[in-house]
Tab-separated table of C-alpha atoms in Angstrom:
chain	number	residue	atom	x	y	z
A	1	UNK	CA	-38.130	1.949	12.939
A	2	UNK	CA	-36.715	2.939	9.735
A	3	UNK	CA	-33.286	1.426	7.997
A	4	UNK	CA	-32.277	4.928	7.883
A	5	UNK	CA	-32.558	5.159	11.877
A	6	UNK	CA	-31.645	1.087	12.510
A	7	UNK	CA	-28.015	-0.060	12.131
A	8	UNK	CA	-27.807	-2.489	9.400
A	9	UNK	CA	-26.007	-5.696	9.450
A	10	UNK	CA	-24.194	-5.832	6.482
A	11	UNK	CA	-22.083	-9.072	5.118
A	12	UNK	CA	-19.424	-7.589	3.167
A	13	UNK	CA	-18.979	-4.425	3.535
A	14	UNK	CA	-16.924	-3.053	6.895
A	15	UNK	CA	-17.551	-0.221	8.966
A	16	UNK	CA	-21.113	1.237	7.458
A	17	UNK	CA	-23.238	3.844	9.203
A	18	UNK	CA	-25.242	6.625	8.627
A	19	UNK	CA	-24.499	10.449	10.091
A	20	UNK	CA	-27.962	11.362	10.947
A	21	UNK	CA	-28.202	12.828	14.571
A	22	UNK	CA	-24.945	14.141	15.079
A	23	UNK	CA	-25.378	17.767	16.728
A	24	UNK	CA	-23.779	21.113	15.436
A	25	UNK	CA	-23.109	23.855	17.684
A	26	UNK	CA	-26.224	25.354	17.252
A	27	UNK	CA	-28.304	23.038	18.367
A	28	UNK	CA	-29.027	21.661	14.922
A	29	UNK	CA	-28.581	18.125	13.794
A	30	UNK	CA	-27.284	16.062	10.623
A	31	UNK	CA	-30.438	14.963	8.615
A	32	UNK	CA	-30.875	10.746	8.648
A	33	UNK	CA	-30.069	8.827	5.324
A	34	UNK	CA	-28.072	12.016	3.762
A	35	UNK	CA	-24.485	11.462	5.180
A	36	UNK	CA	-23.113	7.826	4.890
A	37	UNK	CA	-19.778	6.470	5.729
A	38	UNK	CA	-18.053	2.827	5.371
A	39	UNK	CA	-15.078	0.461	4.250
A	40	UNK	CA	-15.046	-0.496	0.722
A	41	UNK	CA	-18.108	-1.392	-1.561
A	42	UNK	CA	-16.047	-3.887	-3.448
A	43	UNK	CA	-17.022	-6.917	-1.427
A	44	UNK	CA	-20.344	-6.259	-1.111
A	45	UNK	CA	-22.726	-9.515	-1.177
A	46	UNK	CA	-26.338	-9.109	-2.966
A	47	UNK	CA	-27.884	-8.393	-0.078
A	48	UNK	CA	-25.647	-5.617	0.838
A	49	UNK	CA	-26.009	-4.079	-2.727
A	50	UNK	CA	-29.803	-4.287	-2.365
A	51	UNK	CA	-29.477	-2.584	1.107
A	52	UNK	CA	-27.357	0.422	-0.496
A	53	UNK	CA	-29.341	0.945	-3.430
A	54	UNK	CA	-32.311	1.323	-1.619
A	55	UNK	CA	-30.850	4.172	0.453
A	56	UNK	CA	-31.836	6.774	-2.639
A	57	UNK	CA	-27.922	7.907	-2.977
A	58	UNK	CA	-27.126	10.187	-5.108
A	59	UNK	CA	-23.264	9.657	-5.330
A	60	UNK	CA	-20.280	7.390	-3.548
A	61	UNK	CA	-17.363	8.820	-3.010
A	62	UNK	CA	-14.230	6.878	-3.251
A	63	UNK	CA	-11.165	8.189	-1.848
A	64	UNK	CA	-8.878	4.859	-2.994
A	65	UNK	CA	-6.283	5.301	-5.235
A	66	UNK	CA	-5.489	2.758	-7.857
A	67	UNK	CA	-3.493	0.607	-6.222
A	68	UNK	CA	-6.318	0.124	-3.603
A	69	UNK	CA	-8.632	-0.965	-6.083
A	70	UNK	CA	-6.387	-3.160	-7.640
A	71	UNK	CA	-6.414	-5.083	-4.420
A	72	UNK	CA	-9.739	-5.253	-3.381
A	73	UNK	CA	-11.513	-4.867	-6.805
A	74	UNK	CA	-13.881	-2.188	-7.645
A	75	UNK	CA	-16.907	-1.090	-6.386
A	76	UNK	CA	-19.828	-2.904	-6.527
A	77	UNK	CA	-21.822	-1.079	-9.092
A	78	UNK	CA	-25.354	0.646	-7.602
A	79	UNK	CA	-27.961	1.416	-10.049
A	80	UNK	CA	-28.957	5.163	-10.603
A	81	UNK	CA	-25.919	5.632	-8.423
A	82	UNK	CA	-22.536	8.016	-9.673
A	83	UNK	CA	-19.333	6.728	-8.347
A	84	UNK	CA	-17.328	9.629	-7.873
A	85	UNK	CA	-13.419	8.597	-7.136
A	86	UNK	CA	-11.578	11.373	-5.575
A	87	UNK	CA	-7.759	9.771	-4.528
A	88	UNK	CA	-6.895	10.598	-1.429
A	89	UNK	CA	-3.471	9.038	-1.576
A	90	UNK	CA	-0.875	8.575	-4.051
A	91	UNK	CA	-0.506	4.581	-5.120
A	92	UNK	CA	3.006	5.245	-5.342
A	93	UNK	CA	3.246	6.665	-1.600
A	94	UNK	CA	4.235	3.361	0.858
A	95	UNK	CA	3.338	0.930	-1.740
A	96	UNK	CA	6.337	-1.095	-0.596
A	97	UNK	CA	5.533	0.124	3.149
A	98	UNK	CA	2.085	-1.654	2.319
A	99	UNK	CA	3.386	-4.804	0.593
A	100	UNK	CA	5.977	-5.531	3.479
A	101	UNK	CA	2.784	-5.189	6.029
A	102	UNK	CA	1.157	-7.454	3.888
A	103	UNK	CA	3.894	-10.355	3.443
A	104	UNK	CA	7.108	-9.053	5.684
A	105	UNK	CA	8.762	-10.874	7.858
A	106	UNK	CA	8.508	-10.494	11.584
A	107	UNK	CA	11.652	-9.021	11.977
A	108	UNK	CA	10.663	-6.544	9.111
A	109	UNK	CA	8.071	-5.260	10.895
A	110	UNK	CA	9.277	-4.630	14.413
A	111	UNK	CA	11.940	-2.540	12.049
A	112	UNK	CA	9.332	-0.615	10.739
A	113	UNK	CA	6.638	-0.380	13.085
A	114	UNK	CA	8.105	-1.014	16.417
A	115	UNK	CA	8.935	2.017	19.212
A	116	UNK	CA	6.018	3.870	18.172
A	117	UNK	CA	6.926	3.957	14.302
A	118	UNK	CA	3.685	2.779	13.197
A	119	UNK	CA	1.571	5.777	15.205
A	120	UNK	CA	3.828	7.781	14.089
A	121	UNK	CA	3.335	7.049	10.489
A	122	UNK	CA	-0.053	7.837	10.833
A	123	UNK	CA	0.166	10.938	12.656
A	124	UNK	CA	2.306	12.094	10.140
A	125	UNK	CA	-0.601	10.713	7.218
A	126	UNK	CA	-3.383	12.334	8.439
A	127	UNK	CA	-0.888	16.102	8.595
A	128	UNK	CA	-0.307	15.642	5.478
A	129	UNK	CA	-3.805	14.984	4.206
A	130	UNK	CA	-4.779	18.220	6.449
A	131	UNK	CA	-1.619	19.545	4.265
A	132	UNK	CA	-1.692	18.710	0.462
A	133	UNK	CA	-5.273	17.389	-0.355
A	134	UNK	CA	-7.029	20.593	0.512
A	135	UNK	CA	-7.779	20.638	-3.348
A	136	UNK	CA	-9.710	17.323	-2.986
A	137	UNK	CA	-11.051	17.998	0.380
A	138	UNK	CA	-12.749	21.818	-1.182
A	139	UNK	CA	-14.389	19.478	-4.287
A	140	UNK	CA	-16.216	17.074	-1.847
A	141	UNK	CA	-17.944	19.873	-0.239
A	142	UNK	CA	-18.735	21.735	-3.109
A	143	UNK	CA	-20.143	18.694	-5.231
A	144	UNK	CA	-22.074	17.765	-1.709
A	145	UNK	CA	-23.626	21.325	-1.432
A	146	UNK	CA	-24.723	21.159	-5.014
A	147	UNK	CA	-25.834	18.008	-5.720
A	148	UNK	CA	-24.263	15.223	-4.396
A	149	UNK	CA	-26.505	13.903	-1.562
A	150	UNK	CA	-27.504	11.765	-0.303
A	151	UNK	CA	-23.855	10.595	-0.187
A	152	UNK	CA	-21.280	7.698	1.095
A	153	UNK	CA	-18.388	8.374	1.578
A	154	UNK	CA	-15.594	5.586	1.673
A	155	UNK	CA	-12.046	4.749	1.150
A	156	UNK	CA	-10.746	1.127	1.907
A	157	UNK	CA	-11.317	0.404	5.835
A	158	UNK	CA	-13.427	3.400	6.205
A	159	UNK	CA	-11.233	4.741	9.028
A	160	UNK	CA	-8.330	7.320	7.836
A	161	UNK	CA	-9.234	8.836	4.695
A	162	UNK	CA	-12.931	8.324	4.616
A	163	UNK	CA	-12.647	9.161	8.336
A	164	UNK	CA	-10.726	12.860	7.749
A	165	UNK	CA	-13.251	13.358	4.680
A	166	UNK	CA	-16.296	12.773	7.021
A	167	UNK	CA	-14.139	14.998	9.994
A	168	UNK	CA	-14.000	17.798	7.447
A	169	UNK	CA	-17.271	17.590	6.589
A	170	UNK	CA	-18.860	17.746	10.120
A	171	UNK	CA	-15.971	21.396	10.756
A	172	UNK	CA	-18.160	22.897	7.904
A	173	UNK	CA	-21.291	22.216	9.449
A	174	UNK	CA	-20.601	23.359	12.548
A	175	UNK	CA	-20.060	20.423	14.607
A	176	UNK	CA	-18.434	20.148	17.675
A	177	UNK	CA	-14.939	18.562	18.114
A	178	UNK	CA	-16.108	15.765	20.926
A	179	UNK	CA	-18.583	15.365	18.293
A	180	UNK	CA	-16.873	14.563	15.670
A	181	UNK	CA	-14.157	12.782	17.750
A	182	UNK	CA	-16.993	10.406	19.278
A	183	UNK	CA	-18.087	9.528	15.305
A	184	UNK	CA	-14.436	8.976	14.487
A	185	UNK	CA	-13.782	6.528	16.862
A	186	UNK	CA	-16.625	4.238	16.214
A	187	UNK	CA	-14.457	2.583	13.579
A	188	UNK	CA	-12.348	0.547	16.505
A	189	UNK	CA	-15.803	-1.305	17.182
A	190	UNK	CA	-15.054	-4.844	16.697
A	191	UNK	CA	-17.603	-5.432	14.188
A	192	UNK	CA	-16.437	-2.687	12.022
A	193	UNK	CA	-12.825	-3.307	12.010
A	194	UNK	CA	-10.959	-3.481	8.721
A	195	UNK	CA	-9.893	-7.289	8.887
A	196	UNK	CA	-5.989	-7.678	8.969
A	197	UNK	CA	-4.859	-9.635	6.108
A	198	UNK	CA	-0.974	-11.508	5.694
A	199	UNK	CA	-0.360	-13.328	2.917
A	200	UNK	CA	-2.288	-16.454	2.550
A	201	UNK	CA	-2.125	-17.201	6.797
A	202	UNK	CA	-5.748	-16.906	8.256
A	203	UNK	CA	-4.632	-15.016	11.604
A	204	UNK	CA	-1.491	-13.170	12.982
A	205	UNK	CA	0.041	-13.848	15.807
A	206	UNK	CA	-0.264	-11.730	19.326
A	207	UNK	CA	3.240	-9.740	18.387
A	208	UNK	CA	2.192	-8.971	14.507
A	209	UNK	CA	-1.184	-7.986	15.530
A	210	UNK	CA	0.437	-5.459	18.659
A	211	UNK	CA	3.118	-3.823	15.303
A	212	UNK	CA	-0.214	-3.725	12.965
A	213	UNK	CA	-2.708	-1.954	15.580
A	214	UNK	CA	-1.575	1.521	14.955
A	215	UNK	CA	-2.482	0.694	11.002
A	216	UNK	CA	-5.988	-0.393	12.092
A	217	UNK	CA	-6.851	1.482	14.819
A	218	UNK	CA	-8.823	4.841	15.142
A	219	UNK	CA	-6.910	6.676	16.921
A	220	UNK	CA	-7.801	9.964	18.773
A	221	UNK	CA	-4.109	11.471	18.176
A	222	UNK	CA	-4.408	11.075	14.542
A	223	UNK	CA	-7.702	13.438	14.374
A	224	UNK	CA	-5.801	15.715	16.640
A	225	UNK	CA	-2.799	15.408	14.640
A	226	UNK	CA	-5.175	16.790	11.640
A	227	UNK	CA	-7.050	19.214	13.538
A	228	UNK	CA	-3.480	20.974	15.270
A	229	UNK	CA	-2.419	21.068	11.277
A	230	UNK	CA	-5.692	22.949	10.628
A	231	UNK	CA	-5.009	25.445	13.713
A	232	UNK	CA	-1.107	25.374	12.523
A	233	UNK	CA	-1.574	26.390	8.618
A	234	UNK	CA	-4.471	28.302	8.705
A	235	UNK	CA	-5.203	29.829	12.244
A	236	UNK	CA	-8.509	27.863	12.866
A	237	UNK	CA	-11.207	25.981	11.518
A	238	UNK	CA	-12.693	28.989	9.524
A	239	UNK	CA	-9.590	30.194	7.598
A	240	UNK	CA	-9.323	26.759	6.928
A	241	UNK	CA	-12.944	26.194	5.018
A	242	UNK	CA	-12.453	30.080	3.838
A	243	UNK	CA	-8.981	30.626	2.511
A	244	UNK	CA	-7.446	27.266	2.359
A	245	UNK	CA	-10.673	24.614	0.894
A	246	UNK	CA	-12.405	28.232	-0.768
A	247	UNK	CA	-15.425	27.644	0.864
A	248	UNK	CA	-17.829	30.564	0.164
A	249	UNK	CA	-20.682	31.548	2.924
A	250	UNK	CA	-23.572	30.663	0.098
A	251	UNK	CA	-21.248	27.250	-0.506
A	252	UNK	CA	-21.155	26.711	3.230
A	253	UNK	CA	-24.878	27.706	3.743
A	254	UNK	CA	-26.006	25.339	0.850
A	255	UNK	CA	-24.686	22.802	2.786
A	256	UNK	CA	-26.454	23.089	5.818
A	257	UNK	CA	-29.509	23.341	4.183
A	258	UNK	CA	-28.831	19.962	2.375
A	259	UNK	CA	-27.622	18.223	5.730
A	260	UNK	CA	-28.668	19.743	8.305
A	261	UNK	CA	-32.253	18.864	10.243
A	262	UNK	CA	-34.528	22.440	10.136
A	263	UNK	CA	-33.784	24.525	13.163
């Protein structure tokens, strides 16, 4: 068995796995060790970094912004490898919103978060990814169907923006919503959860850690928040990869043939 086929158990780096064997529509499947997703590369132990580099990628894509990589550091740096950092939020946007998560008070948070606040907050994220980052979205798969590949794709946990870039990806090769839902929520696995951090305590309590799940959780409403946008703004998923993320047949077919097992 391959490392391309076998799960890896990796140290520091959260929520890693590759895309091979997902099914499209037409019966077709994503190639093995093309299409990689995960947390954060920032954290990454030796072993981990020998693991990645010996995947052959061409390019990582980071969707953190700035302030995300002031936190957790940058990248650990993969030889041969281009890191390609394509923000996929504004370190501006909820920088407070994040700090407050981070070192609030109790009473802070059930302000913020309780009553359904924090799904909500996420619902309305991933809308407005689907929304305003259809610039960003149409360079990933342009720079994967010409010569990006084989790619990881990553953002800080791995789940939301990472998880909407991978989501988009799969629409433009013709996979399957329960298909791409099924990938998506693979994140909630306990082993690759994005670890909750507060301050300098070690754990939350049961109450902080019931406010914080919406944050940390893949949840199915948030891809069908982003997928209703799609249907919303552009009248389905091909308008979408057409008219809003310029997606050219030739682009689109390029893809397929980079990603995509022979029929």
């Amino acid at each position: 068995m391959s490392q391309q086929s076998t799960e890896p158990t990796l140290t520091g780096v959260r929520n890693f796995r590759d895309l091979g064997g997902i099914p499209t529509a037409d019966g077709r499947r994503v190639r093995h060790g093309m299409l990689f997703r995960s947390g954060h590369l920032a954290h990454a132990t030796p072993e981990d970094a020998a693991f990645l580099g010996g995947l052959g990628l061409h390019t990582v894509f980071d969707f953190r912004n700035s302030a995300d990589q002031a936190l957790e550091g940058p990248d650990v740096e993969l030889p041969g490898v281009r890191n390609l950092n394509i923000p996929l939020s504004d370190p501006a946007d909820g920088a407070e919103f994040w700090k407050m998560v981070r070192d609030g008070e109790l009473e802070q948070l059930r302000t913020v978060l309780a009553d359904g606040q924090g799904a909500a907050r996420m619902i309305a994220s991933y809308r407005s990814m689907i929304k305003n980052r259809t610039v960003e979205h149409s360079r990933i798969l342009h720079s994967l169907a010409e010569d990006s590949v084989p790619a990881l794709m990553h953002c800080a946990a791995g789940k939301d923006r990472a998880g909407l870039s991978v989501a988009v990806t799969l629409l433009a090769l013709g996979v399957e919503q329960e298909a791409i839902e099924e990938d998506y929520l693979q994140s909630n696995s306990p082993h690759r959860r994005y670890k909750m951090h507060r301050g300098s305590q070690g754990s939350v309590s049961p109450e902080v850690a019931e406010l914080l799940s919406p944050l940390f959780d893949a949840r199915v409403a948030y891809l069908h928040a982003a997928l209703n946008t799609i249907d919303e703004m552009w009248g389905g998923v091909e308008p979408y990869l057409t008219e809003g993320l310029g997606l050219e047949r030739s682009t689109r077919e390029r893809l397929r043939e980079r990603l995509l097992e022979e029929g």
